[in-house]
Amino acid sequence: MTTSKRTRVPRAKAQEIILNAAEELFYQEGIHAVSVDAIVERAGLNKMSVYRQFSSKSDLILAYMQKKQTVFWQEWEQSMAKHPDQPREQLIQFFADLAAKASSPEFRGCCFINVSIEFPDTAHPVRELVCTHQKRISDAFLERTTALGAANPCELAYTLMLLMEGTYADSQTYGTDSAAIRMVPTIVEKLLDASPRE
Amino acid sequence: MTTSKRTRVPRAKAQEIILNAAEELFYQEGIHAVSVDAIVERAGLNKMSVYRQFSSKSDLILAYMQKKQTVFWQEWEQSMAKHPDQPREQLIQFFADLAAKASSPEFRGCCFINVSIEFPDTAHPVRELVCTHQKRISDAFLERTTALGAANPCELAYTLMLLMEGTYADSQTYGTDSAAIRMVPTIVEKLLDASPRE
DNA sequence: TCAGAATGTTACTGGTTAGTAACAAACGTA
DNA sequence: TACGTTTGTTACTAACCAGTAACATTCTGA
């Protein structure tokens, strides 16, 4: 009989592995539907390794959301960087990139909206995170509709918010096959060009 | 000691009471978050009364969704009936009524999108229900954008879909206080009037 | 009045969940 | 080497969950 050494994973590495496992499962299957044991199994680690890094499942959920938030803004910056100082092109690009992502089979919509639905209590910490996140997006839109010289930048920014959230929602029901999502970049382009300037 | 007669509730009435209780709880708190026991308690009935009417929780979920679908189309017809044969006014009215509902504190978004998020498996029966429901709305929009004489009725209908779904999603994060939702009827009105005719 | 059906009540099963205690093995460092 | 720390492993608790069995009570109709 072979007496195999136990493989040991250091603190920092374990945290990363657990968060990655949690991210995949939470996003794909929903938070309530995923047990800590499932995360442990996917991570290939031990249950205690989880509870030594995160004090509770809630803690892990919050860390997951924070990670998602970071990733969102990284991707946002990538989209923006394709057309520096060109708000019209930046906005269209954002929706083009969103549509591309939404057409991927592993896409499961907006994790911020998803978590809002799973946690109806608006006082819950994750809900506050979602709220500030959405507000930040709204501001980023407004910044650009203003730069565009739109006569009603606020209304235009809100319209973009609705279109974005609609795109996320639509991907849930139609998945890869959404005609609406395919049209979104065009819709936004026409919307921007049709909206009156001051 | 008073020997009180047990109150007996007949089959049909029990079914209604249970469905109402389930509807409130499922919609307000999410399906996974609500136990059969919670429904039993809210209904003021007995657990066996539930399982004599519905073979399983899944059965109850399906009945809940079917009820919601019926209610949606009743409300839809009410909105449409306000402006017979006037597609422009009908569409604007629909969004005005939606915005009004979305501003109510007990509003918890679109139960069809919500259930999609809670049940990621697209093969699940409730998901098929959601899919046909969304398709029906999309068709109803298309019917009216076509009647409107829009040059691209399909694109316009999809835009309305996205705005509708966006409105539902936005209500989740901002609740009663959503500026975007307040603007939605105006946004739709301008969109319809600005879209080119053939 | 009596028999069968419908409903109420209690108590239970087997499974799952979040979280923990206790100890064993490996590591790092003095 | 030797000791304290970190990590792995096992086994457990207490709560919750969907669903059922068995029996008690009430109703209905012949």
Coordinates of C-alpha atoms (C1' of nucleotides) in Angstrom, one line a residue:
Chain A
M1 CA 0.0 0.0 0.0
T2 CA 1.3 3.4 -1.0
T3 CA 1.4 6.0 1.7
S4 CA 0.8 9.1 -0.4
K5 CA 1.8 12.5 1.0
R6 CA -1.2 14.8 1.4
T7 CA -1.0 17.7 -1.0
R8 CA -1.1 20.9 0.9
V9 CA -2.3 24.1 -0.6
P10 CA -1.2 27.4 1.0
R11 CA -3.6 30.0 2.2
A12 CA -3.5 32.4 -0.6
K13 CA -3.7 29.8 -3.3
A14 CA -6.6 28.1 -1.6
Q15 CA -8.5 31.3 -1.5
E16 CA -8.1 31.8 -5.2
I17 CA -9.1 28.2 -6.0
I18 CA -12.2 28.4 -3.8
L19 CA -13.3 31.8 -5.3
N20 CA -12.9 30.5 -8.8
A21 CA -14.9 27.4 -8.0
A22 CA -17.6 29.4 -6.3
E23 CA -17.7 31.9 -9.1
E24 CA -18.4 29.2 -11.7
L25 CA -21.0 27.5 -9.7
F26 CA -22.8 30.6 -8.3
Y27 CA -23.0 32.1 -11.8
Q28 CA -24.0 29.0 -13.6
E29 CA -26.5 27.5 -11.2
G30 CA -27.5 30.3 -8.9
I31 CA -26.4 31.0 -5.4
H32 CA -29.2 29.3 -3.4
A33 CA -28.8 26.2 -5.6
V34 CA -25.1 25.8 -4.8
S35 CA -24.1 24.2 -1.5
V36 CA -20.8 24.8 0.2
D37 CA -20.1 21.1 -0.3
A38 CA -20.5 21.5 -4.0
I39 CA -18.0 24.3 -4.0
V40 CA -15.6 22.2 -1.9
E41 CA -15.9 19.4 -4.4
R42 CA -15.4 21.6 -7.5
A43 CA -12.4 23.2 -5.8
G44 CA -10.9 19.8 -5.1
L45 CA -10.2 21.0 -1.6
N46 CA -11.5 20.4 1.9
K47 CA -14.5 21.9 3.6
M48 CA -12.3 23.3 6.4
S49 CA -10.2 25.1 3.8
V50 CA -13.2 27.0 2.8
Y51 CA -14.2 28.0 6.3
R52 CA -10.7 29.0 7.2
Q53 CA -10.7 31.5 4.4
F54 CA -14.3 32.6 4.5
S55 CA -16.2 32.9 7.7
S56 CA -19.5 31.9 6.2
K57 CA -21.3 31.2 2.9
S58 CA -22.5 34.9 2.9
D59 CA -18.9 35.9 3.1
L60 CA -18.1 33.9 0.1
I61 CA -21.0 35.3 -1.8
L62 CA -19.9 38.8 -1.1
A63 CA -16.3 38.0 -2.2
Y64 CA -17.8 36.5 -5.4
M65 CA -19.8 39.6 -6.1
Q66 CA -16.8 41.8 -5.5
K67 CA -14.8 39.8 -8.0
K68 CA -17.5 40.0 -10.6
Q69 CA -17.6 43.8 -10.1
T70 CA -13.9 44.0 -10.6
V71 CA -14.1 42.0 -13.8
F72 CA -17.0 44.1 -15.1
W73 CA -15.0 47.3 -14.9
Q74 CA -12.0 45.7 -16.5
E75 CA -14.0 44.7 -19.4
W76 CA -15.7 48.0 -19.5
E77 CA -12.3 49.7 -19.7
Q78 CA -11.3 47.4 -22.5
S79 CA -14.3 48.4 -24.5
M80 CA -13.8 52.1 -23.8
A81 CA -10.1 51.9 -24.7
K82 CA -11.0 50.9 -28.3
H83 CA -12.2 54.4 -29.0
P84 CA -10.6 56.9 -26.7
D85 CA -12.5 60.2 -26.4
Q86 CA -15.2 59.1 -28.8
P87 CA -18.3 58.7 -26.7
R88 CA -20.6 57.6 -29.5
E89 CA -18.2 54.8 -30.6
Q90 CA -17.5 53.8 -27.0
L91 CA -21.2 53.3 -26.3
I92 CA -21.8 51.3 -29.4
Q93 CA -18.7 49.3 -28.7
F94 CA -19.9 48.4 -25.2
F95 CA -23.1 47.0 -26.6
A96 CA -21.4 45.2 -29.4
D97 CA -19.1 43.5 -26.8
L98 CA -22.0 42.8 -24.6
A99 CA -23.9 41.2 -27.4
A100 CA -20.9 39.1 -28.2
K101 CA -20.6 37.9 -24.6
A102 CA -24.4 37.3 -24.4
S103 CA -24.2 34.9 -27.4
S104 CA -21.8 32.6 -25.6
P105 CA -23.3 29.4 -24.3
E106 CA -21.9 29.8 -20.8
F107 CA -23.4 33.3 -20.5
R108 CA -26.0 33.3 -17.8
G109 CA -27.0 37.0 -17.8
C110 CA -26.1 39.7 -15.4
C111 CA -24.9 38.3 -12.0
F112 CA -26.0 41.6 -10.4
I113 CA -29.5 41.3 -11.5
N114 CA -29.5 37.6 -10.8
V115 CA -28.4 38.1 -7.2
S116 CA -31.0 40.7 -6.7
I117 CA -33.6 38.2 -7.6
E118 CA -32.2 35.6 -5.3
F119 CA -31.9 38.1 -2.5
P120 CA -35.1 40.1 -2.3
D121 CA -34.2 41.9 0.9
T122 CA -32.8 45.2 -0.2
A123 CA -31.0 45.6 3.1
H124 CA -28.8 42.6 2.4
P125 CA -25.1 43.6 1.8
V126 CA -25.0 42.1 -1.7
R127 CA -28.0 44.3 -2.6
E128 CA -26.1 47.4 -1.6
L129 CA -23.2 46.3 -3.7
V130 CA -25.5 45.8 -6.7
C131 CA -27.1 49.2 -6.2
T132 CA -23.8 51.1 -6.2
H133 CA -22.7 49.1 -9.2
Q134 CA -25.7 49.9 -11.2
K135 CA -25.4 53.5 -10.2
R136 CA -21.8 53.6 -11.4
I137 CA -22.8 52.2 -14.8
S138 CA -25.6 54.7 -15.1
D139 CA -23.1 57.5 -14.4
A140 CA -20.7 56.2 -16.9
F141 CA -23.4 56.2 -19.5
L142 CA -24.5 59.7 -18.5
E143 CA -20.9 61.0 -18.8
R144 CA -20.9 59.9 -22.4
T145 CA -24.3 61.0 -23.5
T146 CA -23.4 64.3 -22.1
A147 CA -20.1 64.4 -24.0
L148 CA -22.2 63.5 -27.0
G149 CA -24.1 66.8 -26.7
A150 CA -27.4 65.1 -26.4
A151 CA -30.3 67.5 -25.7
N152 CA -31.5 65.2 -22.9
P153 CA -28.4 63.2 -21.8
C154 CA -30.2 61.9 -18.7
E155 CA -33.0 60.3 -20.6
L156 CA -30.7 58.9 -23.2
A157 CA -28.5 57.3 -20.4
Y158 CA -31.5 55.8 -18.8
T159 CA -32.6 54.4 -22.1
L160 CA -29.2 52.8 -22.5
M161 CA -29.5 51.3 -19.0
L162 CA -32.9 49.7 -19.9
L163 CA -31.5 48.3 -23.2
M164 CA -28.5 46.9 -21.3
E165 CA -30.6 45.3 -18.6
G166 CA -33.0 44.1 -21.3
T167 CA -30.2 42.5 -23.2
Y168 CA -29.1 40.6 -20.1
A169 CA -32.7 39.5 -19.4
D170 CA -33.3 38.4 -22.9
S171 CA -30.2 36.2 -22.9
Q172 CA -31.8 34.3 -20.1
T173 CA -34.8 33.2 -22.0
Y174 CA -33.4 32.9 -25.5
G175 CA -29.8 32.0 -24.8
T176 CA -27.6 32.0 -27.9
D177 CA -30.5 32.4 -30.2
S178 CA -31.7 35.9 -29.3
A179 CA -32.5 38.0 -32.4
A180 CA -33.0 41.0 -30.1
I181 CA -29.5 40.7 -28.8
R182 CA -28.0 40.4 -32.3
M183 CA -29.7 43.7 -33.1
V184 CA -28.7 45.6 -30.0
P185 CA -25.6 47.3 -31.4
T186 CA -27.6 48.6 -34.4
I187 CA -30.5 49.7 -32.2
V188 CA -28.1 51.6 -30.0
E189 CA -26.3 53.2 -33.0
K190 CA -29.6 54.4 -34.4
L191 CA -30.8 55.6 -31.0
L192 CA -27.7 57.7 -30.5
D193 CA -27.8 59.2 -34.0
A194 CA -31.5 59.9 -33.8
S195 CA -31.5 61.6 -30.4
P196 CA -31.6 65.4 -30.7
R197 CA -28.6 67.5 -29.9
E198 CA -28.7 70.7 -28.0
Chain B
M1 CA -62.3 22.9 27.7
T2 CA -64.1 23.7 24.5
T3 CA -64.1 21.0 21.9
S4 CA -64.0 23.1 18.8
K5 CA -65.0 21.5 15.5
R6 CA -62.2 21.3 13.0
T7 CA -62.8 23.7 10.2
R8 CA -62.9 21.8 6.9
V9 CA -62.1 23.3 3.6
P10 CA -63.3 21.7 0.5
R11 CA -61.0 20.6 -2.3
A12 CA -61.6 23.4 -4.8
K13 CA -61.4 26.1 -2.1
A14 CA -58.3 24.6 -0.7
Q15 CA -56.6 24.6 -4.0
E16 CA -57.3 28.3 -4.4
I17 CA -56.1 29.2 -1.0
I18 CA -52.9 27.3 -1.5
L19 CA -52.2 28.8 -4.9
N20 CA -52.8 32.3 -3.5
A21 CA -50.4 31.7 -0.6
A22 CA -47.8 30.2 -3.0
E23 CA -48.2 33.0 -5.4
E24 CA -47.5 35.7 -2.8
L25 CA -44.5 33.8 -1.2
F26 CA -42.9 32.6 -4.5
Y27 CA -43.2 36.1 -6.0
Q28 CA -42.0 38.0 -3.0
E29 CA -39.2 35.8 -1.7
G30 CA -38.2 33.6 -4.7
I31 CA -39.1 30.0 -5.3
H32 CA -36.1 28.3 -3.8
A33 CA -36.3 30.4 -0.7
V34 CA -39.9 29.3 0.1
S35 CA -40.6 25.9 1.7
V36 CA -43.8 24.0 1.4
D37 CA -44.2 24.4 5.1
A38 CA -44.1 28.2 4.7
I39 CA -46.8 28.0 2.1
V40 CA -48.9 25.7 4.4
E41 CA -48.5 28.2 7.2
R42 CA -49.5 31.2 5.1
A43 CA -52.4 29.3 3.7
G44 CA -53.5 28.4 7.2
L45 CA -54.0 24.9 6.1
N46 CA -52.4 21.5 6.6
K47 CA -49.5 20.1 4.8
M48 CA -51.5 17.1 3.6
S49 CA -54.0 19.5 2.0
V50 CA -51.2 20.7 -0.2
Y51 CA -50.0 17.3 -1.2
R52 CA -53.6 16.2 -1.9
Q53 CA -54.0 19.0 -4.4
F54 CA -50.5 19.2 -5.9
S55 CA -48.4 16.1 -6.3
S56 CA -45.2 17.9 -5.6
K57 CA -43.6 21.3 -5.1
S58 CA -42.7 21.3 -8.8
D59 CA -46.4 20.9 -9.5
L60 CA -47.2 23.9 -7.4
I61 CA -44.5 25.9 -9.1
L62 CA -46.0 25.1 -12.5
A63 CA -49.5 26.0 -11.3
Y64 CA -48.1 29.3 -10.0
M65 CA -46.5 30.1 -13.3
Q66 CA -49.6 29.3 -15.2
K67 CA -51.7 31.6 -13.0
K68 CA -49.2 34.4 -13.5
Q69 CA -49.3 33.9 -17.2
T70 CA -53.1 34.2 -17.2
V71 CA -53.0 37.3 -15.1
F72 CA -50.4 38.9 -17.4
W73 CA -52.6 38.5 -20.4
Q74 CA -55.7 39.8 -18.6
E75 CA -53.8 42.9 -17.7
W76 CA -52.5 43.1 -21.3
E77 CA -56.0 43.0 -22.6
Q78 CA -57.0 45.8 -20.2
S79 CA -54.2 48.0 -21.5
M80 CA -55.1 47.3 -25.1
A81 CA -58.8 47.8 -24.6
K82 CA -58.1 51.4 -23.6
H83 CA -57.2 52.3 -27.2
P84 CA -58.9 49.8 -29.6
D85 CA -57.2 49.7 -33.0
Q86 CA -54.6 52.3 -32.1
P87 CA -51.3 50.5 -32.0
R88 CA -49.3 53.5 -31.1
E89 CA -51.5 54.4 -28.1
Q90 CA -51.8 50.7 -27.1
L91 CA -48.0 50.3 -26.9
I92 CA -47.5 53.5 -25.0
Q93 CA -50.4 52.6 -22.7
F94 CA -48.8 49.2 -22.0
F95 CA -45.6 50.8 -20.9
A96 CA -47.4 53.4 -18.8
D97 CA -49.3 50.7 -17.0
L98 CA -46.1 48.7 -16.6
A99 CA -44.3 51.7 -15.1
A100 CA -47.2 52.3 -12.7
K101 CA -47.1 48.7 -11.5
A102 CA -43.3 48.8 -11.3
S103 CA -43.6 51.7 -8.9
S104 CA -45.6 49.8 -6.4
P105 CA -43.6 48.6 -3.3
E106 CA -44.8 45.0 -3.6
F107 CA -43.5 44.8 -7.2
R108 CA -40.8 42.3 -7.5
G109 CA -40.1 42.4 -11.2
C110 CA -41.1 39.9 -13.9
C111 CA -41.8 36.5 -12.4
F112 CA -40.9 34.9 -15.7
I113 CA -37.4 36.3 -15.8
N114 CA -37.1 35.6 -12.0
V115 CA -38.0 32.0 -12.5
S116 CA -35.5 31.7 -15.4
I117 CA -32.8 32.8 -13.1
E118 CA -33.8 30.4 -10.4
F119 CA -34.0 27.5 -12.8
P120 CA -31.0 27.6 -15.1
D121 CA -31.8 24.4 -16.8
T122 CA -33.6 25.4 -20.0
A123 CA -35.1 21.9 -20.3
H124 CA -37.1 22.4 -17.1
P125 CA -40.9 22.7 -17.7
V126 CA -41.2 26.1 -16.3
R127 CA -38.5 27.3 -18.6
E128 CA -40.5 26.2 -21.6
L129 CA -43.5 28.0 -20.3
V130 CA -41.4 31.2 -19.9
C131 CA -40.1 30.8 -23.5
T132 CA -43.5 30.6 -25.1
H133 CA -44.7 33.4 -22.9
Q134 CA -41.9 35.7 -24.0
K135 CA -42.5 34.7 -27.6
R136 CA -46.1 35.6 -27.4
I137 CA -45.3 39.1 -26.0
S138 CA -42.8 39.6 -28.8
D139 CA -45.4 38.6 -31.3
A140 CA -48.0 41.0 -29.8
F141 CA -45.4 43.8 -30.1
L142 CA -44.6 42.9 -33.7
E143 CA -48.3 42.8 -34.6
R144 CA -48.6 46.5 -33.5
T145 CA -45.3 47.8 -34.9
T146 CA -46.4 46.3 -38.2
A147 CA -49.8 47.9 -37.9
L148 CA -48.0 51.1 -37.2
G149 CA -46.4 50.9 -40.6
A150 CA -42.8 50.9 -39.2
A151 CA -40.2 50.5 -41.8
N152 CA -38.5 47.8 -39.7
P153 CA -41.3 46.5 -37.4
C154 CA -39.2 43.5 -36.3
E155 CA -36.4 45.7 -35.0
L156 CA -38.8 48.0 -33.3
A157 CA -40.6 45.1 -31.6
Y158 CA -37.3 43.8 -30.3
T159 CA -36.4 47.2 -29.0
L160 CA -39.7 47.3 -27.1
M161 CA -38.9 43.8 -25.7
L162 CA -35.6 45.0 -24.4
L163 CA -37.1 48.1 -22.9
M164 CA -39.8 46.0 -21.2
E165 CA -37.3 43.6 -19.8
G166 CA -35.0 46.4 -18.8
T167 CA -37.9 48.0 -16.9
Y168 CA -38.5 44.8 -15.0
A169 CA -34.8 44.5 -14.2
D170 CA -34.4 48.1 -13.2
S171 CA -37.3 47.8 -10.7
Q172 CA -35.3 45.1 -8.9
T173 CA -32.4 47.3 -8.1
Y174 CA -34.1 50.7 -7.7
G175 CA -37.5 49.7 -6.5
T176 CA -40.0 52.5 -6.2
D177 CA -37.3 55.1 -6.9
S178 CA -36.3 54.4 -10.5
A179 CA -36.0 57.4 -12.6
A180 CA -35.6 55.2 -15.7
I181 CA -38.9 53.6 -15.1
R182 CA -40.6 56.9 -14.7
M183 CA -39.3 57.9 -18.1
V184 CA -40.2 54.7 -19.9
P185 CA -43.5 55.8 -21.3
T186 CA -41.9 59.0 -22.7
I187 CA -39.0 57.0 -24.1
V188 CA -41.3 54.6 -25.9
E189 CA -43.4 57.4 -27.2
K190 CA -40.4 59.2 -28.7
L191 CA -39.1 55.9 -30.0
L192 CA -42.3 55.1 -31.9
D193 CA -42.6 58.6 -33.3
A194 CA -38.9 58.7 -34.3
S195 CA -38.9 55.3 -36.0
P196 CA -39.1 55.6 -39.8
R197 CA -42.2 54.6 -41.7
E198 CA -42.2 52.7 -45.0
Chain C
dT1 C1' -78.5 5.2 10.4
dC2 C1' -74.6 3.5 8.2
dA3 C1' -70.8 3.2 4.9
dG4 C1' -67.5 5.3 2.3
dA5 C1' -65.3 9.4 1.0
dA6 C1' -63.0 13.7 2.1
dT7 C1' -60.4 16.2 5.2
dG8 C1' -57.6 17.2 9.6
dT9 C1' -53.7 15.9 12.6
dT10 C1' -49.6 13.9 14.2
dA11 C1' -45.5 11.9 13.7
dC12 C1' -42.3 10.3 11.0
dT13 C1' -38.5 9.2 7.1
dG14 C1' -34.5 10.0 4.6
dG15 C1' -31.9 13.4 2.6
dT16 C1' -29.5 17.9 2.6
dT17 C1' -27.5 21.9 4.6
dA18 C1' -24.2 25.3 7.1
dG19 C1' -21.0 25.1 10.2
dT20 C1' -17.7 23.0 13.9
dA21 C1' -14.8 20.0 16.9
dA22 C1' -10.9 17.2 17.3
dC23 C1' -7.1 15.2 15.9
dA24 C1' -3.5 13.8 12.3
dA25 C1' 0.0 15.1 9.1
dA26 C1' 3.0 18.3 7.0
dC27 C1' 5.6 22.5 7.0
dG28 C1' 8.7 26.4 8.5
dT29 C1' 11.9 28.1 11.5
dA30 C1' 14.8 28.7 15.5
Chain D
dT1 C1' 16.2 18.6 16.0
dA2 C1' 12.1 20.4 18.2
dC3 C1' 8.2 23.4 18.5
dG4 C1' 4.5 26.2 16.9
dT5 C1' 1.7 26.9 12.9
dT6 C1' -0.8 25.6 8.9
dT7 C1' -3.4 22.4 6.5
dG8 C1' -5.9 17.8 5.7
dT9 C1' -9.3 14.4 7.4
dT10 C1' -13.1 12.6 9.7
dA11 C1' -17.0 12.8 12.0
dC12 C1' -20.3 15.1 13.9
dT13 C1' -24.5 18.6 15.2
dA14 C1' -28.7 20.9 14.8
dA15 C1' -31.7 22.7 11.7
dC16 C1' -34.3 22.4 7.6
dC17 C1' -36.6 20.2 3.7
dA18 C1' -39.9 17.4 0.6
dG19 C1' -42.8 14.0 1.0
dT20 C1' -45.6 10.0 3.4
dA21 C1' -48.0 6.8 6.6
dA22 C1' -51.5 6.1 9.7
dC23 C1' -55.1 7.3 12.1
dA24 C1' -58.9 10.6 13.7
dT25 C1' -62.7 13.4 12.6
dT26 C1' -66.3 15.1 9.8
dC27 C1' -69.3 15.2 5.9
dT28 C1' -72.4 13.2 2.3
dG29 C1' -75.5 10.3 0.3
dA30 C1' -78.0 6.0 0.1

